[in-house]
């Protein structure tokens, strides 16, 4: 196997919100794993910034504890752990005031790439961008990284884009959707565009419909305050599921290059038919199997926020005309799994009497848990006595196929290093973000106007009955939610 890892130049990475949950659980462990893999360049520095006053030593202790909890393998790599600790620094900086900014400017090296990761609440994004500019800390080559929630609707997304755009060029802004950093999601592009097998069939002539499922077994506990103002449509569909839909349906870009890929994704979003209430199902989990209900985790006892949503979506273009895409995502479902299921049409003519009873070819691209591909095919059942048909899976688990040494890096490992490399391919562009909101907003307005209430579903089930009906009425059915 030939592999070529694009080197990462030395950098100064400032993590605003370095004492927060995201930094502790995801960002710092991801950076450490890059160090373990020998991919942290000599001279890389990670500078934590948050409100509280901490010495460098106290921050190092904080990071050591975070690694012990979220990356226990750190203890087996004492040399890398020591080097990682040496790369850390800390400064108290007030995003809303003037404290710390001059000191931060002095800490950063003049000829080194600067990246500012805003791991803070979204109300601080504009404040920090403005101060980085005002204090001349951002250079023309600096990068700024933000992540969801990137707006609450089109207006707020436009306001955010305008605020960031006043201080940084689009080529400097990295909007993280961590789904794009997942190996399997990138693999979707490799499967489609690095194999000649699928692409000729990837259209309305051969595809009957597509199902995209992102099921979570966890509920909203701990995040109820945020989630209740958001809901499944805003929290999962506008961003993550939209990205999966785009990568599944986009035309082949001429090159694997940031703007070529993002141009193609944008064309898909622009081709989406407006969402209609009758093609949507909202759900909210109630207590079940010993688990609490959604309403137990939020303040409003009469909340209408959906913890589940299913949609029938149409991509109104030449390739996909007439092919429905069914999307569903929810919390507290039977199990945690994500997959893209491409259901093919049946052969146009059957020479086998039994054929009518056989299912169509189905290609399942599993994103989690066990990443891989399964192609369900029809073959002859072995043995004499006539031509009997049976269905078999052609199954490939990537972990098995690539061997024990295969380590799927966490999305953040890949994405942070891409920021430093200056590669925006796996980050959302501002126009993409706005178009996605422009597509989502009218459905939310329609739900509100109609007084639509989410349908209850049992915790641990596969969602509300109405979600099944969304496909039944088209003579189709969901694949089971199972691991
Ligand atoms: P968090 O645990 O509440 O941490 C917030 C961080 O912001 C803390 O380090 C805090 O510093 C710092 N901060 C707050 N006000 C500040 C100010 N005025 N000046 C400087 N620093 C300030 O939040 P989080 O869960 O890490 O989330 C951070 C961002 O990532 C949010 O936008 C969130 O929506 C997003 N996100 C989080 C997750 C996740 O898994 N947690 C997942 C996806 C997206 P002090 O500790 O010093 O107060």
Coordinates of C-alpha atoms and ligand atoms in Angstrom, one line a residue:
X1 CA 0.0 0.0 0.0
X2 CA 1.5 3.4 -1.0
X3 CA 0.6 6.1 1.5
X4 CA 1.7 9.7 1.4
X5 CA 1.0 11.9 4.5
X6 CA 1.2 15.6 3.7
X7 CA 3.5 17.1 6.2
X8 CA 2.3 19.7 8.7
X9 CA 4.4 22.9 9.2
X10 CA 5.2 24.3 12.6
X11 CA 2.4 26.3 14.1
X12 CA 1.1 28.3 17.0
X13 CA -2.4 27.0 17.8
X14 CA -4.5 29.1 20.2
X15 CA -7.5 27.3 21.7
X16 CA -9.9 29.8 23.1
X17 CA -12.0 27.8 25.6
X18 CA -9.1 25.4 26.3
X19 CA -10.6 24.7 29.8
X20 CA -14.0 23.7 28.4
X21 CA -15.6 20.3 27.7
X22 CA -14.9 20.1 23.9
X23 CA -11.2 20.9 24.4
X24 CA -10.8 18.4 27.3
X25 CA -12.7 15.6 25.6
X26 CA -11.8 16.0 22.0
X27 CA -9.3 18.7 20.9
X28 CA -6.4 18.1 23.3
X29 CA -6.6 14.3 23.1
X30 CA -6.7 14.6 19.3
X31 CA -3.6 16.8 19.2
X32 CA -1.9 14.4 21.5
X33 CA -2.6 11.4 19.3
X34 CA -1.0 13.3 16.4
X35 CA 2.1 13.5 18.6
X36 CA 1.9 9.8 19.3
X37 CA 1.7 9.1 15.6
X38 CA 4.8 11.2 15.0
X39 CA 2.9 13.8 13.0
X40 CA 3.3 16.8 15.3
X41 CA 6.0 19.0 13.7
X42 CA 9.0 20.2 15.6
X43 CA 8.2 23.6 17.0
X44 CA 4.5 23.2 17.3
X45 CA 2.9 25.1 20.1
X46 CA -0.6 24.8 21.7
X47 CA -1.6 27.9 23.6
X48 CA -4.7 27.5 25.9
X49 CA -6.8 30.6 26.4
X50 CA -9.8 31.0 28.7
X51 CA -11.3 33.3 31.2
X52 CA -9.8 31.8 34.4
X53 CA -6.3 32.6 35.5
X54 CA -4.0 29.5 35.4
X55 CA -0.2 29.2 35.4
X56 CA 1.4 27.2 32.6
X57 CA 2.1 24.4 35.0
X58 CA -1.6 24.3 36.2
X59 CA -2.7 24.1 32.5
X60 CA -0.3 21.3 31.9
X61 CA -1.7 19.5 34.9
X62 CA -5.2 20.1 33.6
X63 CA -4.3 18.6 30.2
X64 CA -2.5 15.7 31.8
X65 CA -5.7 14.9 33.7
X66 CA -7.8 15.3 30.5
X67 CA -5.5 12.8 28.7
X68 CA -5.7 10.3 31.6
X69 CA -9.4 10.4 31.3
X70 CA -10.0 10.5 27.5
X71 CA -6.7 9.2 26.0
X72 CA -5.5 6.6 28.6
X73 CA -2.9 5.3 26.1
X74 CA -0.9 8.5 26.9
X75 CA 0.5 6.8 30.0
X76 CA 2.2 4.3 27.7
X77 CA 3.9 7.0 25.7
X78 CA 6.0 8.9 28.3
X79 CA 8.3 10.4 25.7
X80 CA 5.5 11.8 23.6
X81 CA 3.6 12.9 26.7
X82 CA 6.6 14.9 27.8
X83 CA 7.0 16.5 24.4
X84 CA 3.3 17.3 24.3
X85 CA 3.5 19.0 27.8
X86 CA 6.4 21.1 26.6
X87 CA 4.4 22.3 23.6
X88 CA 1.7 23.7 25.9
X89 CA 1.3 27.2 27.2
X90 CA -1.6 29.2 28.7
X91 CA -2.9 32.7 29.0
X92 CA -6.0 34.2 30.6
X93 CA -7.8 36.1 27.9
X94 CA -11.2 37.7 28.2
X95 CA -13.1 37.4 25.0
X96 CA -15.4 40.2 26.0
X97 CA -12.8 42.6 27.4
X98 CA -9.2 43.8 27.0
X99 CA -7.5 41.5 29.4
X100 CA -4.8 39.2 28.0
X101 CA -4.8 40.3 24.3
X102 CA -1.5 42.2 24.4
X103 CA 0.2 39.3 26.1
X104 CA -1.3 36.9 23.5
X105 CA 0.1 39.0 20.7
X106 CA 3.6 38.9 22.3
X107 CA 3.5 35.1 22.8
X108 CA 2.9 34.3 19.1
X109 CA 5.9 34.0 16.8
X110 CA 6.1 36.3 13.8
X111 CA 6.9 33.8 11.0
X112 CA 4.9 30.9 12.2
X113 CA 1.4 29.8 11.1
X114 CA -1.3 31.0 13.5
X115 CA -4.5 29.2 14.0
X116 CA -7.2 30.3 16.4
X117 CA -9.7 27.6 17.5
X118 CA -12.8 29.1 19.0
X119 CA -14.0 26.4 21.3
X120 CA -16.3 28.7 23.1
X121 CA -20.0 29.6 23.0
X122 CA -21.1 31.0 19.6
X123 CA -21.9 34.4 21.2
X124 CA -18.1 34.9 21.6
X125 CA -17.2 34.1 17.9
X126 CA -17.6 37.7 16.8
X127 CA -16.1 39.2 19.9
X128 CA -12.9 37.1 19.6
X129 CA -12.6 37.7 15.8
X130 CA -12.9 41.4 16.3
X131 CA -10.3 41.5 19.1
X132 CA -7.8 39.4 17.2
X133 CA -8.1 42.0 14.5
X134 CA -8.1 45.0 16.7
X135 CA -5.0 43.9 18.5
X136 CA -3.2 43.0 15.3
X137 CA -2.9 39.4 16.3
X138 CA -4.4 38.0 13.2
X139 CA -2.0 38.0 10.3
X140 CA -3.1 37.6 6.6
X141 CA -2.1 34.0 6.8
X142 CA -3.9 33.2 10.1
X143 CA -6.7 30.7 10.3
X144 CA -9.8 30.9 12.5
X145 CA -11.8 27.8 13.3
X146 CA -15.5 27.8 14.4
X147 CA -17.9 25.0 14.9
X148 CA -21.6 24.3 15.5
X149 CA -23.9 25.8 16.2
X150 CA -23.1 28.1 13.2
X151 CA -26.2 30.2 13.5
X152 CA -29.7 29.2 14.5
X153 CA -31.4 30.2 11.2
X154 CA -30.5 32.0 8.0
X155 CA -30.4 35.5 9.5
X156 CA -28.1 34.5 12.4
X157 CA -25.8 32.5 10.0
X158 CA -25.6 35.5 7.7
X159 CA -24.8 37.8 10.7
X160 CA -22.1 35.3 11.8
X161 CA -20.6 35.1 8.3
X162 CA -20.6 38.9 8.1
X163 CA -18.9 39.3 11.5
X164 CA -16.2 36.8 10.7
X165 CA -15.9 38.1 7.2
X166 CA -15.2 41.6 8.5
X167 CA -12.0 40.4 10.1
X168 CA -11.0 37.3 8.0
X169 CA -11.0 36.3 4.4
X170 CA -13.1 33.3 3.5
X171 CA -9.9 31.4 2.8
X172 CA -8.9 31.9 6.4
X173 CA -12.2 30.7 7.9
X174 CA -12.6 27.0 8.8
X175 CA -16.2 26.0 9.7
X176 CA -15.9 22.6 11.3
X177 CA -18.5 19.9 10.7
X178 CA -16.8 17.0 12.4
X179 CA -18.7 14.5 10.3
X180 CA -16.5 15.6 7.4
X181 CA -13.5 14.5 9.4
X182 CA -14.8 11.0 9.8
X183 CA -12.8 8.5 7.8
X184 CA -15.9 6.8 6.4
X185 CA -17.5 10.0 5.3
X186 CA -14.3 10.8 3.3
X187 CA -14.4 7.2 2.1
X188 CA -17.8 7.9 0.5
X189 CA -15.9 10.1 -1.9
X190 CA -13.3 7.4 -2.5
X191 CA -15.9 4.7 -3.0
X192 CA -17.8 6.9 -5.5
X193 CA -14.9 8.5 -7.4
X194 CA -12.0 6.1 -7.1
X195 CA -13.9 3.1 -8.4
X196 CA -15.4 2.8 -11.9
X197 CA -18.0 0.3 -10.6
X198 CA -20.5 2.5 -8.8
X199 CA -20.7 5.8 -10.6
X200 CA -22.4 4.6 -13.8
X201 CA -25.2 3.2 -11.7
X202 CA -25.4 6.2 -9.3
X203 CA -28.5 7.9 -10.8
X204 CA -32.2 7.7 -11.2
X205 CA -32.0 4.9 -13.8
X206 CA -30.7 2.4 -11.4
X207 CA -31.3 3.8 -7.9
X208 CA -34.8 3.4 -6.5
X209 CA -34.3 5.4 -3.3
X210 CA -31.7 6.2 -0.7
X211 CA -32.0 6.1 3.1
X212 CA -29.6 8.0 5.4
X213 CA -29.9 7.2 9.1
X214 CA -28.0 8.7 12.0
X215 CA -29.3 7.0 15.2
X216 CA -28.1 7.8 18.6
X217 CA -28.8 5.7 21.7
X218 CA -28.0 8.6 24.1
X219 CA -30.6 11.1 25.1
X220 CA -30.1 14.9 25.7
X221 CA -29.1 14.6 29.3
X222 CA -26.7 17.3 30.3
X223 CA -27.3 19.3 27.1
X224 CA -31.0 19.8 27.5
X225 CA -30.7 23.6 27.8
X226 CA -29.0 23.9 24.5
X227 CA -30.8 21.1 22.7
X228 CA -34.3 22.3 23.6
X229 CA -33.7 25.6 21.7
X230 CA -32.3 23.6 18.8
X231 CA -34.0 20.3 18.1
X232 CA -33.0 17.5 15.7
X233 CA -33.5 19.4 12.5
X234 CA -31.2 22.2 13.4
X235 CA -28.8 20.1 15.5
X236 CA -28.2 17.2 13.0
X237 CA -29.9 17.7 9.6
X238 CA -28.8 21.3 8.7
X239 CA -25.2 20.3 9.1
X240 CA -24.2 16.6 9.4
X241 CA -26.9 14.9 7.5
X242 CA -26.8 17.7 4.8
X243 CA -23.1 16.9 4.3
X244 CA -23.9 13.2 4.0
X245 CA -26.6 14.0 1.5
X246 CA -24.3 16.3 -0.5
X247 CA -21.4 13.8 -0.7
X248 CA -23.9 11.0 -1.7
X249 CA -25.5 13.0 -4.5
X250 CA -23.0 15.6 -5.8
X251 CA -21.5 15.4 -9.3
X252 CA -17.8 14.3 -9.4
X253 CA -15.6 17.4 -8.8
X254 CA -12.9 17.9 -11.5
X255 CA -10.3 17.7 -8.7
X256 CA -10.2 16.9 -5.0
X257 CA -9.7 20.5 -4.2
X258 CA -11.5 22.7 -1.6
X259 CA -13.5 24.9 -3.9
X260 CA -14.2 22.2 -6.5
X261 CA -15.7 19.9 -3.9
X262 CA -17.6 22.7 -2.1
X263 CA -18.9 24.0 -5.4
X264 CA -20.4 20.6 -6.1
X265 CA -22.0 20.4 -2.7
X266 CA -23.5 23.8 -3.0
X267 CA -25.1 22.8 -6.3
X268 CA -26.8 19.9 -4.5
X269 CA -28.2 22.2 -1.7
X270 CA -29.5 24.6 -4.3
X271 CA -31.2 21.7 -6.2
X272 CA -33.1 20.5 -3.1
X273 CA -36.9 20.7 -3.4
X274 CA -38.4 22.9 -0.6
X275 CA -39.3 20.8 2.4
X276 CA -43.0 20.2 3.1
X277 CA -44.7 19.4 6.4
X278 CA -46.4 16.3 4.8
X279 CA -42.9 14.9 4.1
X280 CA -41.6 15.4 7.6
X281 CA -42.2 13.6 10.9
X282 CA -41.1 14.9 14.2
X283 CA -40.8 12.8 17.3
X284 CA -39.9 13.2 21.0
X285 CA -38.9 10.3 23.2
X286 CA -40.9 9.4 26.2
X287 CA -39.7 7.2 29.1
X288 CA -39.1 3.6 28.2
X289 CA -36.9 0.6 29.2
X290 CA -36.0 2.3 32.4
X291 CA -34.8 5.5 30.6
X292 CA -36.2 8.9 31.4
X293 CA -38.2 10.9 28.9
X294 CA -37.0 14.0 26.9
X295 CA -39.1 16.2 29.1
X296 CA -37.3 15.1 32.2
X297 CA -34.1 16.8 30.8
X298 CA -35.4 20.1 29.7
X299 CA -36.8 23.1 31.6
X300 CA -40.0 23.5 29.6
X301 CA -42.5 20.8 30.7
X302 CA -44.5 21.4 27.5
X303 CA -41.6 21.5 25.1
X304 CA -42.4 20.9 21.4
X305 CA -38.8 20.4 20.4
X306 CA -38.2 17.3 18.4
X307 CA -35.6 14.8 19.4
X308 CA -36.2 12.8 16.2
X309 CA -36.9 13.9 12.7
X310 CA -37.5 12.0 9.5
X311 CA -37.8 13.6 6.1
X312 CA -38.5 12.7 2.5
X313 CA -36.2 14.9 0.4
X314 CA -35.9 15.3 -3.4
X315 CA -32.9 16.5 -5.3
X316 CA -34.4 18.2 -8.3
X317 CA -31.7 17.8 -10.9
X318 CA -31.0 15.6 -14.0
X319 CA -29.2 12.8 -12.1
X320 CA -31.7 12.4 -9.3
X321 CA -35.1 13.3 -10.7
X322 CA -37.8 11.1 -9.1
X323 CA -35.4 9.4 -6.5
X324 CA -36.5 10.0 -2.9
X325 CA -33.9 10.4 -0.2
X326 CA -35.3 9.5 3.2
X327 CA -33.4 11.0 6.1
X328 CA -33.9 10.2 9.8
X329 CA -32.0 11.0 12.9
X330 CA -32.9 10.9 16.6
X331 CA -31.8 10.5 20.1
X332 CA -32.5 7.6 22.5
X333 CA -33.1 5.2 19.7
X334 CA -32.5 1.4 19.9
X335 CA -28.8 1.7 19.1
X336 CA -26.1 4.0 17.9
X337 CA -25.6 3.5 14.2
X338 CA -25.2 5.6 11.1
X339 CA -25.5 4.4 7.5
X340 CA -26.2 5.4 4.0
X341 CA -28.3 2.8 2.2
X342 CA -28.6 2.9 -1.6
X343 CA -31.5 0.7 -2.7
X344 CA -31.3 -0.2 -6.4
X345 CA -34.2 -0.8 -8.8
X346 CA -35.0 -4.4 -9.6
X347 CA -33.8 -5.8 -12.9
X348 CA -36.1 -4.7 -15.8
X349 CA -37.1 -8.2 -16.7
X350 CA -37.1 -11.5 -14.8
X351 CA -36.2 -14.8 -16.3
X352 CA -36.6 -16.5 -13.0
X353 CA -40.1 -17.2 -11.6
X354 CA -38.8 -16.6 -8.1
X355 CA -37.4 -13.2 -8.9
X356 CA -40.5 -11.3 -7.9
X357 CA -40.0 -12.4 -4.3
X358 CA -36.4 -11.3 -4.2
X359 CA -35.3 -8.0 -2.8
X360 CA -33.3 -5.5 -4.9
X361 CA -29.6 -5.0 -4.7
X362 CA -28.8 -2.8 -1.7
X363 CA -25.5 -1.1 -1.0
X364 CA -25.1 -0.2 2.7
X365 CA -22.3 2.2 3.6
X366 CA -21.9 1.9 7.4
X367 CA -20.4 5.0 9.0
X368 CA -20.7 3.6 12.6
X369 CA -20.2 1.5 14.5
X370 CA -18.2 -1.1 12.4
X371 CA -17.2 1.0 9.3
X372 CA -17.6 -0.8 6.1
X373 CA -19.6 -1.7 3.0
X374 CA -22.2 -4.4 2.4
X375 CA -23.6 -5.2 -1.0
X376 CA -26.7 -7.4 -0.8
X377 CA -26.9 -9.6 -3.9
X378 CA -29.1 -12.3 -5.3
X379 CA -27.4 -15.6 -6.1
X380 CA -28.5 -19.1 -6.9
X381 CA -29.2 -21.2 -3.8
X382 CA -26.7 -24.2 -4.0
X383 CA -27.9 -27.6 -4.8
X384 CA -29.9 -29.5 -7.5
X385 CA -33.7 -29.4 -8.0
X386 CA -34.3 -26.2 -10.0
X387 CA -33.2 -22.6 -9.9
X388 CA -33.8 -21.2 -6.5
X389 CA -32.6 -17.8 -5.6
X390 CA -31.3 -16.4 -2.4
X391 CA -29.9 -13.2 -1.0
X392 CA -26.4 -12.9 0.3
X393 CA -24.4 -10.0 1.7
X394 CA -21.0 -9.2 0.2
X395 CA -19.6 -7.8 3.3
X396 CA -16.5 -5.8 4.0
X397 CA -15.5 -4.4 7.3
X398 CA -12.7 -1.8 6.8
X399 CA -11.1 -2.8 10.1
X400 CA -10.8 -6.5 8.9
X401 CA -9.8 -5.6 5.3
X402 CA -7.1 -3.1 6.4
X403 CA -5.8 -5.3 9.2
X404 CA -5.0 -4.8 12.9
X405 CA -2.7 -1.9 12.2
X406 CA -5.6 0.1 10.9
X407 CA -6.1 3.1 13.2
X408 CA -9.1 5.3 12.2
X409 CA -8.1 8.7 13.5
X410 CA -10.7 10.8 15.3
X411 CA -12.3 13.4 13.1
X412 CA -10.6 16.2 15.0
X413 CA -7.1 14.8 14.5
X414 CA -7.6 15.1 10.8
X415 CA -9.4 18.4 10.8
X416 CA -7.1 20.3 13.0
X417 CA -4.1 19.2 10.9
X418 CA -5.9 20.3 7.8
X419 CA -6.4 23.7 9.3
X420 CA -2.7 24.0 9.8
X421 CA -2.0 22.7 6.3
X422 CA -4.4 25.3 4.9
X423 CA -6.6 22.7 3.3
X424 CA -10.3 23.7 3.4
X425 CA -11.7 20.8 1.5
X426 CA -13.4 19.2 4.5
X427 CA -14.8 22.5 5.9
X428 CA -18.0 24.2 5.0
X429 CA -17.9 27.4 3.0
X430 CA -20.0 30.4 4.1
X431 CA -22.4 30.1 1.1
X432 CA -22.9 26.4 1.8
X433 CA -23.9 27.2 5.4
X434 CA -26.3 29.9 4.3
X435 CA -28.0 27.8 1.6
X436 CA -28.4 24.9 4.1
X437 CA -30.2 27.3 6.5
X438 CA -32.3 28.8 3.7
X439 CA -33.6 25.2 3.0
X440 CA -34.3 24.4 6.6
X441 CA -35.9 27.6 7.8
X442 CA -39.2 27.4 5.9
X443 CA -40.0 23.9 7.4
X444 CA -39.4 25.2 10.9
X445 CA -41.7 28.2 10.1
X446 CA -44.3 25.9 8.7
X447 CA -44.2 23.6 11.8
X448 CA -44.6 26.7 14.0
X449 CA -47.5 28.1 12.0
X450 CA -49.3 24.8 12.0
X451 CA -48.7 24.2 15.7
X452 CA -47.1 20.9 14.8
X453 CA -46.3 18.8 17.9
X454 CA -43.7 16.0 17.9
X455 CA -45.1 12.5 18.0
X456 CA -44.1 10.5 21.1
X457 CA -41.8 7.4 20.7
X458 CA -40.5 5.1 23.4
X459 CA -36.9 5.5 24.5
X460 CA -35.0 2.5 23.0
X461 CA -37.3 2.1 20.0
X462 CA -36.7 3.0 16.3
X463 CA -38.7 6.2 16.5
X464 CA -42.4 7.2 16.0
X465 CA -44.8 5.1 14.0
X466 CA -45.4 8.0 11.6
X467 CA -41.8 7.7 10.5
X468 CA -42.5 4.2 9.3
X469 CA -45.6 5.5 7.5
X470 CA -43.5 8.1 5.6
X471 CA -42.0 5.2 3.6
X472 CA -45.0 2.8 3.7
X473 CA -47.1 5.3 1.8
X474 CA -44.5 5.1 -1.0
X475 CA -44.5 1.2 -0.8
X476 CA -41.0 1.2 0.9
X477 CA -39.6 0.4 4.3
X478 CA -36.7 1.5 6.4
X479 CA -33.9 -0.8 7.2
X480 CA -33.9 -1.9 10.8
X481 CA -32.0 0.3 13.3
X482 CA -29.6 -2.3 14.6
X483 CA -25.9 -2.6 15.3
Ligands
LIG1 P1 -17.8 24.8 27.9 O1 -17.4 23.5 28.5 O2 -18.9 25.7 28.5 O3 -16.5 25.7 27.8 C1 -16.5 27.1 27.5 C2 -15.1 27.6 27.4 O4 -15.2 29.0 27.1 C3 -14.3 27.6 28.8 O5 -13.0 27.3 28.5 C4 -14.5 29.0 29.3 O6 -13.4 29.4 30.1 C5 -14.4 29.8 28.0 N1 -15.0 31.1 28.1 C6 -16.3 31.4 28.5 N2 -16.4 32.8 28.5 C7 -15.2 33.3 28.1 C8 -14.7 34.6 28.0 N3 -15.5 35.7 28.2 N4 -13.5 34.8 27.6 C9 -12.6 33.7 27.4 N5 -13.0 32.4 27.5 C10 -14.3 32.2 27.9 O7 -18.2 24.7 26.4 P2 -17.9 23.4 25.4 O8 -18.8 22.3 25.6 O9 -16.4 23.2 25.4 O10 -18.2 24.0 23.9 C11 -17.5 25.0 23.3 C12 -18.1 25.2 21.9 O11 -18.0 24.0 21.1 C13 -19.5 25.6 21.9 O12 -19.8 26.5 20.8 C14 -20.3 24.3 21.7 O13 -21.5 24.5 21.1 C15 -19.3 23.7 20.7 N6 -19.4 22.2 20.7 C16 -19.2 21.5 21.8 C17 -19.2 20.1 21.8 C18 -18.9 19.3 23.0 O14 -18.9 18.1 22.8 N7 -18.7 19.9 24.2 C19 -19.5 19.5 20.6 C20 -19.8 20.2 19.4 C21 -19.7 21.6 19.5 P3 -13.4 29.4 31.7 O15 -13.4 27.9 32.0 O16 -12.2 30.0 32.1 O17 -14.7 30.1 32.1

